[in-house]
Amino acid sequence: MPRSPAAEVPDEALVAGVWRRGAGAPAETVDPATGQVLATVHAVTVAEVDEAAEGAARAAADPAWRALLPHQRARLLHRIAELTEGAAEHLAALQTADTGKALTETRALVASAAGTFRYTAAALETAEEAITPSRGDYLTMSTWEPIGVVGAINPWNSPVASDAQKLAPALAGGNAVLLKPAEWTPLVSLALGRLITRALGELSLPAGLLSVLPGRGSVVGDAIVRHPRTGKVSFTGGTDTGRTIAHAAAERIMPVSLELGGKSPTIVLADADIEQALAGVMFGVFSSSGQSCVAGSRLFVAREIHDTFVGELVERTRKLRVGPGTAPDTQVGPLVHHRHRDSVAARVDLARAEGARVLCGGSVPPGDAYRDGAYYLPTVLDGLDNSSRTCQEEIFGPVLAALPFDDEDDLVRQANASVYGLACGIWTRDHRAAWRIARRVEAGTVWINTYKQFSIATPFGGLKDSGLGREKSRDGIRAYQHQKSLYWGTSDAPLPWAAP
């Protein structure tokens, strides 16, 4: 693994500004390409979550932080971006080792994280509050203030970018953050935490503004959600967990942001550029080994080209290069964990039981090179109905189900026949059809003749069981603040009930 000056594999938790071994149970984090243990990270305990939350509340209220003007808080974000870029190779290598992702992808994710801090700093520098229209003898203002302590709970598939998407706007909003990384992939979050504590120290800001709290979600995450100091929770992960968090938040009347699962349709119309569509469909579902909430895992192809298109797709899918993320030619890396690989394999077995034809993949790749890793071959299925469990439930692996459609109404009916509404892809040369379908499909993000392109300046989130709220964009900062209205009386006339 490439090394930066402080490149030891991180294994300590950050509790209220202090780095130390968690007092909870140890958990091995494993390289999914080799099965080798990278580090043993001890979970924090509920008592340590309490300590972190109390420390965060003190830090958030400290005048050294609370009294900073927005452009002064922006200095912290700019510095974090600089430190992230300076440690880019180490962070990328660490995430590749921890998640199995290809180095080309993890380098892009680190660059995205740095860009998120830079963009958010710029948005903070130019943020405005409003003088609202007066309807009487008063001046009215709308101001924004920090929530206080924010819980940020992230998944294992893209930790460094996901961390930045929560940390940057939460800090920009003037808050302290309790960051809970995924149990399987804590290392890059801990490494990023080291960089942020360095930036806090350089700027003489309270160290308790960030805690990084590894451990099981059912223990550590639950303790963050239910702690009385936590004023908001932002969660990215599975829908079932998101629903549990929403219930707990409702009991406390606490705001939440939930970016949850998906079963995204990717649509190929008869007039599509076939070469472009083939490449886009494969990238949309097989990049990141399918471990993406927006993976285009349901493929709808116009019936008149369905057989030809799917046949060519299968031939190209068979040629995708499967291997470790450190290999420069790898296109599909291992899954994040052997247990998750087994879960994906079980899902494909269920598809067979539902009557699916496995057109390619559907197994662990043979050979000694793959024996110890959590590999699974890119898989294309057909012969299923859109109502099948395979087409309705998120698999989160390199598995694509192909289905035909007859006309636009049939397409939209099938695409929307899902509890999810996160993303959609459309491949067509007809801009009018693209517009109509994009507006009719129930999804928070629609890509047209592209897929999995992201901009920090563009809001992201889902509909239905895919979540609540939006991340990114200038408004992302406001999601971590309370709005307050101020009225300034301007009339010399006596108020009602004033003494004569």
Coordinates of C-alpha atoms in Angstrom, one line a residue:
M1 CA 0.0 0.0 0.0
P2 CA 1.5 3.4 -0.9
R3 CA 2.4 5.3 2.2
S4 CA 2.1 8.9 3.2
P5 CA 4.2 10.4 6.1
A6 CA 1.6 9.2 8.6
A7 CA 0.4 6.2 6.8
E8 CA 0.0 3.5 9.5
V9 CA -3.3 1.7 9.2
P10 CA -5.6 3.6 11.6
D11 CA -7.1 1.5 14.3
E12 CA -8.1 4.0 17.1
A13 CA -11.4 5.7 17.6
L14 CA -11.7 9.4 18.0
V15 CA -13.8 10.2 21.1
A16 CA -14.5 13.9 21.9
G17 CA -11.2 14.9 20.3
V18 CA -9.0 12.2 21.8
W19 CA -7.6 9.3 19.8
R20 CA -7.7 6.0 21.7
R21 CA -8.6 2.4 21.4
G22 CA -12.3 1.8 21.8
A23 CA -13.4 0.1 24.9
G24 CA -15.7 -2.3 23.1
A25 CA -15.3 -5.6 21.2
P26 CA -12.6 -6.0 18.6
A27 CA -13.5 -6.5 14.9
E28 CA -11.1 -7.5 12.2
T29 CA -11.3 -5.5 9.0
V30 CA -10.3 -7.7 6.1
D31 CA -8.9 -7.1 2.6
P32 CA -11.7 -8.6 0.4
A33 CA -9.3 -9.3 -2.4
T34 CA -7.1 -11.6 -0.3
G35 CA -8.9 -12.4 2.9
Q36 CA -6.0 -11.0 4.9
V37 CA -6.6 -9.0 8.0
L38 CA -5.7 -5.4 7.6
A39 CA -6.3 -4.2 11.2
T40 CA -8.2 -4.9 14.3
V41 CA -10.5 -2.0 15.3
H42 CA -12.1 -2.0 18.7
A43 CA -15.6 -0.7 18.8
V44 CA -16.6 2.2 21.1
T45 CA -19.1 1.5 23.9
V46 CA -22.4 3.3 24.6
A47 CA -20.6 5.1 27.4
E48 CA -18.1 6.4 24.9
V49 CA -20.8 7.5 22.6
D50 CA -22.2 9.5 25.5
E51 CA -18.8 11.0 26.2
A52 CA -18.4 11.9 22.5
A53 CA -21.9 13.5 22.4
E54 CA -21.3 15.6 25.5
G55 CA -17.9 16.7 24.2
A56 CA -19.6 17.6 20.8
A57 CA -22.2 19.7 22.6
R58 CA -19.5 21.6 24.5
A59 CA -17.5 22.1 21.3
A60 CA -20.5 23.3 19.3
A61 CA -21.3 25.9 22.0
D62 CA -17.7 27.0 22.4
P63 CA -17.4 30.7 21.3
A64 CA -14.2 29.7 19.5
W65 CA -16.5 27.9 17.1
R66 CA -19.9 29.2 17.7
A67 CA -18.9 32.8 17.2
L68 CA -17.1 32.3 13.9
L69 CA -18.5 34.0 10.9
P70 CA -19.4 31.8 7.9
H71 CA -16.3 32.8 5.9
Q72 CA -14.2 32.0 8.9
R73 CA -15.7 28.5 9.1
A74 CA -14.9 28.1 5.4
R75 CA -11.2 28.3 6.3
L76 CA -11.5 25.0 8.1
L77 CA -13.1 23.3 5.0
H78 CA -10.5 24.7 2.7
R79 CA -7.7 23.3 4.9
I80 CA -9.4 19.9 5.1
A81 CA -9.5 19.9 1.3
E82 CA -5.8 20.6 1.1
L83 CA -4.9 17.9 3.6
T84 CA -7.1 15.4 1.8
E85 CA -5.4 16.1 -1.5
G86 CA -2.0 15.9 0.1
A87 CA -2.9 12.4 1.5
A88 CA -4.8 11.3 -1.7
E89 CA -2.7 8.3 -2.6
H90 CA -2.7 6.9 0.9
L91 CA -6.5 7.4 1.3
A92 CA -7.1 5.8 -2.0
A93 CA -4.9 2.8 -1.3
L94 CA -6.5 2.4 2.2
Q95 CA -10.0 2.4 0.7
T96 CA -9.0 -0.1 -2.0
A97 CA -7.6 -2.4 0.7
D98 CA -10.6 -2.0 2.9
T99 CA -13.4 -2.2 0.3
G100 CA -11.9 -4.0 -2.7
K101 CA -12.6 -1.1 -5.1
A102 CA -10.3 -0.5 -8.0
L103 CA -7.6 2.2 -7.4
T104 CA -8.9 4.2 -10.3
E105 CA -12.3 4.5 -8.5
T106 CA -10.9 5.2 -5.0
R107 CA -8.6 7.9 -6.4
A108 CA -11.7 9.5 -7.9
L109 CA -13.6 9.2 -4.7
V110 CA -10.8 10.9 -2.7
A111 CA -10.7 13.7 -5.3
S112 CA -14.5 13.9 -4.9
A113 CA -14.2 14.2 -1.2
A114 CA -11.7 17.0 -1.4
G115 CA -13.9 18.7 -4.0
T116 CA -16.9 18.5 -1.7
F117 CA -15.0 20.3 1.1
R118 CA -13.8 23.0 -1.4
Y119 CA -17.3 23.5 -2.9
T120 CA -18.9 23.6 0.5
A121 CA -16.4 26.2 1.6
A122 CA -17.2 28.3 -1.4
A123 CA -20.9 28.0 -0.9
L124 CA -20.4 29.0 2.7
E125 CA -18.3 32.0 1.7
T126 CA -21.2 33.3 -0.5
A127 CA -24.2 32.1 1.6
E128 CA -26.9 34.7 2.1
E129 CA -29.7 35.2 4.6
A130 CA -32.9 36.9 3.6
I131 CA -34.8 40.1 4.3
T132 CA -38.3 38.8 3.9
P133 CA -41.1 41.0 2.5
S134 CA -42.7 43.2 5.2
R135 CA -46.5 43.2 5.7
G136 CA -46.6 45.8 8.4
D137 CA -44.5 48.3 10.4
Y138 CA -41.7 45.9 11.0
L139 CA -38.6 44.6 9.2
T140 CA -38.4 40.8 9.0
M141 CA -35.3 38.7 8.6
S142 CA -34.7 34.9 8.1
T143 CA -31.5 33.7 9.7
W144 CA -29.9 30.2 9.9
E145 CA -28.3 28.8 13.0
P146 CA -26.5 25.5 13.8
I147 CA -28.5 22.5 15.0
G148 CA -25.7 21.7 17.4
V149 CA -24.7 18.0 17.4
V150 CA -25.2 16.0 14.2
G151 CA -25.0 12.2 13.9
A152 CA -23.6 11.0 10.5
I153 CA -24.0 7.3 9.9
N154 CA -22.4 6.0 6.7
P155 CA -22.3 2.8 4.6
W156 CA -19.4 0.7 3.6
N157 CA -19.4 1.1 -0.2
S158 CA -17.9 4.5 -0.7
P159 CA -16.8 5.8 2.8
V160 CA -14.5 8.7 2.0
A161 CA -16.9 10.4 -0.4
S162 CA -19.9 9.6 1.8
D163 CA -18.1 11.0 4.8
A164 CA -17.3 14.2 3.0
Q165 CA -20.9 14.7 1.8
K166 CA -22.0 14.7 5.5
L167 CA -19.1 16.3 7.3
A168 CA -18.6 19.3 5.0
P169 CA -22.1 20.7 5.2
A170 CA -22.5 19.8 8.8
L171 CA -19.3 21.6 9.8
A172 CA -20.2 24.4 7.4
G173 CA -23.5 24.8 9.3
G174 CA -21.6 25.4 12.5
N175 CA -22.2 21.9 14.1
A176 CA -20.2 19.2 15.8
V177 CA -20.4 15.8 14.2
L178 CA -20.5 12.2 15.5
L179 CA -19.3 10.1 12.6
K180 CA -20.2 6.4 12.6
P181 CA -18.3 4.5 9.8
A182 CA -19.5 1.1 8.7
E183 CA -18.2 -1.8 10.8
W184 CA -16.6 -3.5 7.7
T185 CA -14.8 -0.5 6.4
P186 CA -13.8 2.0 9.1
L187 CA -10.2 2.6 8.0
V188 CA -10.5 5.5 5.6
S189 CA -13.0 7.3 7.8
L190 CA -10.5 7.0 10.7
A191 CA -7.7 8.3 8.4
L192 CA -9.9 11.2 7.3
G193 CA -10.6 11.9 10.9
R194 CA -6.9 12.3 11.6
L195 CA -6.7 14.9 8.8
I196 CA -9.6 16.8 10.2
T197 CA -8.3 16.9 13.8
R198 CA -5.0 18.2 12.4
A199 CA -6.9 21.0 10.6
L200 CA -8.8 21.8 13.8
G201 CA -5.6 22.0 15.8
E202 CA -3.9 24.2 13.2
L203 CA -6.8 26.7 13.5
S204 CA -7.1 26.4 17.3
L205 CA -10.7 25.1 17.1
P206 CA -12.3 22.7 19.6
A207 CA -11.1 19.2 19.1
G208 CA -14.5 17.8 20.1
L209 CA -16.1 19.1 16.9
L210 CA -15.5 15.6 15.4
S211 CA -15.7 12.1 16.9
V212 CA -15.2 9.0 14.7
L213 CA -17.0 6.1 16.4
P214 CA -16.5 2.6 15.0
G215 CA -18.7 -0.3 15.9
R216 CA -21.9 -2.1 15.1
G217 CA -24.7 0.0 13.9
S218 CA -27.2 -1.7 16.2
V219 CA -25.1 -0.5 19.2
V220 CA -23.1 2.5 18.3
G221 CA -25.5 3.9 15.6
D222 CA -28.5 3.4 17.8
A223 CA -26.8 5.1 20.7
I224 CA -26.0 8.1 18.4
V225 CA -29.6 8.3 17.2
R226 CA -31.1 8.1 20.6
H227 CA -28.7 10.4 22.5
P228 CA -30.5 13.5 23.8
R229 CA -27.6 15.7 22.6
T230 CA -28.0 14.6 19.0
G231 CA -30.1 17.2 17.1
K232 CA -30.2 15.6 13.7
V233 CA -29.1 12.3 12.1
S234 CA -28.0 11.9 8.5
F235 CA -28.0 8.3 7.4
T236 CA -26.9 6.5 4.2
G237 CA -27.6 2.8 4.0
G238 CA -30.3 0.1 3.8
T239 CA -34.0 1.0 3.8
D240 CA -34.8 -1.3 6.8
T241 CA -32.2 0.5 9.0
G242 CA -33.4 3.8 7.7
R243 CA -36.9 3.0 8.7
T244 CA -35.7 2.1 12.2
I245 CA -33.9 5.4 12.5
A246 CA -36.9 7.3 11.2
H247 CA -39.1 5.7 14.0
A248 CA -36.5 6.6 16.6
A249 CA -36.3 10.2 15.3
A250 CA -40.1 10.5 15.2
E251 CA -40.2 9.7 18.9
R252 CA -37.7 12.5 19.6
I253 CA -39.3 14.9 17.0
M254 CA -35.8 15.1 15.5
P255 CA -35.0 15.9 11.8
V256 CA -33.4 13.1 9.7
S257 CA -31.9 12.8 6.2
L258 CA -32.2 9.3 4.8
E259 CA -30.4 8.2 1.6
L260 CA -31.5 4.6 1.3
G261 CA -31.7 1.7 -1.2
G262 CA -32.6 1.5 -4.8
K263 CA -33.6 -0.8 -7.6
S264 CA -33.0 1.6 -10.4
P265 CA -34.3 1.1 -14.0
T266 CA -32.0 1.7 -16.9
I267 CA -33.9 2.0 -20.1
V268 CA -32.9 1.4 -23.7
L269 CA -35.2 2.7 -26.4
A270 CA -35.2 1.3 -29.9
D271 CA -33.4 4.3 -31.4
A272 CA -30.6 4.4 -28.8
D273 CA -26.9 4.6 -29.8
I274 CA -26.3 0.9 -29.1
E275 CA -22.6 1.2 -28.5
Q276 CA -23.1 4.0 -26.0
A277 CA -26.0 2.2 -24.3
L278 CA -24.0 -1.1 -24.0
A279 CA -21.1 0.6 -22.3
G280 CA -23.4 2.7 -20.1
V281 CA -25.6 -0.2 -18.9
M282 CA -22.5 -2.3 -18.0
F283 CA -20.9 0.6 -16.2
G284 CA -24.1 1.5 -14.4
V285 CA -24.5 -1.9 -12.8
F286 CA -21.1 -3.6 -12.7
S287 CA -18.8 -0.7 -11.7
S288 CA -18.2 -0.9 -7.9
S289 CA -19.1 -4.6 -8.3
G290 CA -22.7 -3.5 -8.2
Q291 CA -22.3 -2.2 -4.7
S292 CA -24.0 1.1 -5.3
C293 CA -27.4 2.4 -4.3
V294 CA -27.9 3.8 -7.8
A295 CA -26.9 0.7 -9.6
G296 CA -29.0 0.3 -12.8
S297 CA -30.0 -3.3 -11.8
R298 CA -33.3 -3.5 -13.8
L299 CA -32.7 -3.3 -17.5
F300 CA -35.7 -2.4 -19.7
V301 CA -35.1 -2.8 -23.4
A302 CA -37.5 -2.1 -26.2
R303 CA -38.9 -5.5 -27.3
E304 CA -37.9 -5.0 -31.0
I305 CA -34.2 -4.9 -30.0
H306 CA -34.3 -6.8 -26.8
D307 CA -32.8 -10.1 -27.8
T308 CA -30.1 -8.6 -30.0
F309 CA -29.1 -6.0 -27.3
V310 CA -29.1 -8.5 -24.4
G311 CA -27.2 -11.0 -26.4
E312 CA -24.4 -8.5 -27.2
L313 CA -24.5 -7.3 -23.6
V314 CA -23.9 -10.8 -22.3
E315 CA -20.9 -11.3 -24.6
R316 CA -19.3 -8.1 -23.4
T317 CA -20.1 -8.8 -19.8
R318 CA -18.3 -12.2 -20.0
K319 CA -15.1 -10.2 -21.1
L320 CA -15.1 -7.8 -18.1
R321 CA -11.8 -8.2 -16.2
V322 CA -12.4 -9.4 -12.7
G323 CA -9.5 -9.0 -10.2
P324 CA -8.1 -7.1 -7.2
G325 CA -8.5 -3.4 -7.0
T326 CA -4.8 -2.9 -7.1
A327 CA -4.5 -4.4 -10.6
P328 CA -4.5 -1.6 -13.2
D329 CA -6.7 -3.4 -15.6
T330 CA -9.4 -4.5 -13.1
Q331 CA -12.9 -3.5 -14.0
V332 CA -14.8 -5.6 -11.4
G333 CA -13.2 -6.0 -8.0
P334 CA -14.2 -8.2 -5.2
L335 CA -17.3 -7.6 -3.1
V336 CA -16.7 -5.9 0.2
H337 CA -16.8 -8.9 2.5
H338 CA -17.1 -12.7 2.1
R339 CA -20.4 -12.6 4.0
H340 CA -21.8 -10.1 1.5
R341 CA -20.5 -12.2 -1.4
D342 CA -22.4 -15.2 0.0
S343 CA -25.5 -13.0 0.3
V344 CA -25.3 -12.0 -3.4
A345 CA -24.8 -15.7 -4.4
A346 CA -27.9 -16.6 -2.4
R347 CA -29.9 -13.9 -4.2
V348 CA -28.9 -15.5 -7.6
D349 CA -30.0 -18.9 -6.3
L350 CA -33.3 -17.3 -5.5
A351 CA -33.5 -15.9 -9.0
R352 CA -33.0 -19.4 -10.4
A353 CA -35.8 -20.7 -8.1
E354 CA -38.0 -18.0 -9.5
G355 CA -37.4 -19.2 -13.0
A356 CA -34.5 -16.9 -14.2
R357 CA -32.1 -17.9 -16.9
V358 CA -28.5 -17.1 -15.9
L359 CA -27.1 -15.8 -19.2
C360 CA -23.6 -15.2 -17.8
G361 CA -21.9 -15.2 -14.4
G362 CA -24.0 -16.6 -11.5
S363 CA -21.0 -18.1 -9.7
V364 CA -17.7 -17.4 -8.0
P365 CA -14.9 -17.2 -10.6
P366 CA -12.7 -20.3 -10.8
G367 CA -9.0 -20.4 -10.2
D368 CA -6.5 -20.0 -7.5
A369 CA -6.3 -16.2 -8.1
Y370 CA -9.8 -15.8 -6.8
R371 CA -9.8 -18.5 -4.1
D372 CA -9.3 -16.4 -1.0
G373 CA -11.1 -13.2 -2.2
A374 CA -14.8 -12.2 -2.0
Y375 CA -15.3 -12.4 -5.8
Y376 CA -18.5 -12.9 -7.8
L377 CA -18.8 -12.9 -11.5
P378 CA -20.9 -10.2 -13.2
T379 CA -24.2 -11.8 -13.8
V380 CA -27.0 -11.2 -16.3
L381 CA -30.4 -12.7 -15.8
D382 CA -33.6 -12.9 -17.9
G383 CA -36.9 -14.8 -18.0
L384 CA -38.2 -13.0 -14.9
D385 CA -41.3 -10.9 -14.3
N386 CA -40.9 -7.4 -13.0
S387 CA -42.9 -8.5 -9.9
S388 CA -40.4 -11.2 -8.9
R389 CA -38.4 -10.7 -5.7
T390 CA -35.2 -10.6 -7.8
C391 CA -36.6 -7.6 -9.7
Q392 CA -38.1 -5.9 -6.6
E393 CA -35.5 -6.3 -3.9
E394 CA -32.1 -4.7 -3.8
I395 CA -29.2 -7.2 -4.3
F396 CA -26.3 -4.7 -4.0
G397 CA -24.0 -6.8 -6.2
P398 CA -23.0 -7.3 -9.8
V399 CA -26.4 -8.7 -10.9
L400 CA -28.6 -7.4 -13.7
A401 CA -32.1 -8.5 -14.6
A402 CA -33.1 -7.8 -18.2
L403 CA -36.8 -7.3 -19.1
P404 CA -38.6 -6.2 -22.4
F405 CA -41.2 -3.5 -22.7
D406 CA -43.7 -2.9 -25.5
D407 CA -44.4 0.9 -25.4
E408 CA -43.8 4.0 -23.3
D409 CA -46.8 3.4 -21.1
D410 CA -45.8 -0.2 -20.4
L411 CA -42.2 1.0 -19.7
V412 CA -43.3 3.6 -17.2
R413 CA -45.7 1.3 -15.5
Q414 CA -42.9 -1.3 -15.0
A415 CA -40.3 1.2 -14.1
N416 CA -42.5 2.7 -11.4
A417 CA -43.7 -0.6 -10.1
S418 CA -41.2 -0.6 -7.2
V419 CA -41.0 0.6 -3.7
Y420 CA -37.8 2.4 -4.6
G421 CA -37.3 5.7 -6.4
L422 CA -33.6 6.6 -6.3
A423 CA -32.3 6.8 -9.9
C424 CA -33.0 6.0 -13.6
G425 CA -31.0 5.9 -16.8
I426 CA -32.5 6.5 -20.3
W427 CA -30.7 5.7 -23.6
T428 CA -32.2 7.3 -26.6
R429 CA -31.6 9.8 -29.5
D430 CA -35.0 11.3 -29.1
H431 CA -34.8 14.2 -26.7
R432 CA -38.6 14.5 -26.6
A433 CA -39.0 10.9 -25.5
A434 CA -36.2 11.3 -23.0
W435 CA -37.9 14.4 -21.5
R436 CA -41.3 12.7 -21.2
I437 CA -40.0 9.5 -19.6
A438 CA -37.6 11.4 -17.3
R439 CA -40.6 13.4 -16.0
R440 CA -42.9 10.3 -15.6
V441 CA -40.4 8.0 -13.9
E442 CA -40.5 8.2 -10.1
A443 CA -36.8 8.8 -9.3
G444 CA -34.7 11.5 -7.6
T445 CA -32.0 11.4 -10.3
V446 CA -32.4 10.7 -14.0
W447 CA -29.4 10.3 -16.3
I448 CA -29.9 10.6 -20.1
N449 CA -27.3 9.0 -22.3
T450 CA -24.9 8.7 -19.4
Y451 CA -24.9 7.1 -15.9
K452 CA -23.4 7.5 -12.5
Q453 CA -22.2 11.0 -13.2
F454 CA -22.3 13.2 -10.0
S455 CA -21.9 16.8 -9.2
I456 CA -21.6 18.2 -5.7
A457 CA -23.5 21.2 -7.0
T458 CA -26.6 19.1 -7.8
P459 CA -29.0 17.8 -5.2
F460 CA -29.1 14.1 -4.7
G461 CA -31.7 11.9 -2.9
G462 CA -34.6 9.5 -3.5
L463 CA -38.4 9.1 -3.5
K464 CA -40.5 6.5 -1.8
D465 CA -38.5 3.9 0.1
S466 CA -35.3 5.4 -1.3
G467 CA -35.2 8.1 1.4
L468 CA -36.0 11.5 2.7
G469 CA -34.3 14.8 2.0
R470 CA -31.5 15.8 -0.2
E471 CA -27.7 16.0 0.0
K472 CA -25.2 18.2 -2.0
S473 CA -25.8 21.6 -3.6
R474 CA -25.7 24.9 -1.8
D475 CA -28.9 24.0 0.1
G476 CA -27.0 21.0 1.6
I477 CA -25.7 23.3 4.3
R478 CA -29.2 24.5 5.2
A479 CA -30.1 20.9 5.9
Y480 CA -27.8 21.0 8.9
Q481 CA -29.2 24.3 10.3
H482 CA -32.4 25.6 12.0
Q483 CA -34.2 28.6 10.4
K484 CA -35.1 31.5 12.7
S485 CA -37.3 34.5 11.9
L486 CA -36.6 38.0 13.5
Y487 CA -39.0 40.9 13.5
W488 CA -37.8 44.5 14.1
G489 CA -40.5 47.0 14.9
T490 CA -40.2 50.2 12.9
S491 CA -43.3 52.2 13.9
D492 CA -43.4 55.0 16.5
A493 CA -47.1 54.3 17.1
P494 CA -47.9 52.7 20.5
L495 CA -48.4 48.9 20.5
P496 CA -51.8 47.5 21.3
W497 CA -52.5 47.5 25.1
A498 CA -49.8 50.1 25.6
A499 CA -50.4 52.3 28.7
P500 CA -52.1 55.6 27.9

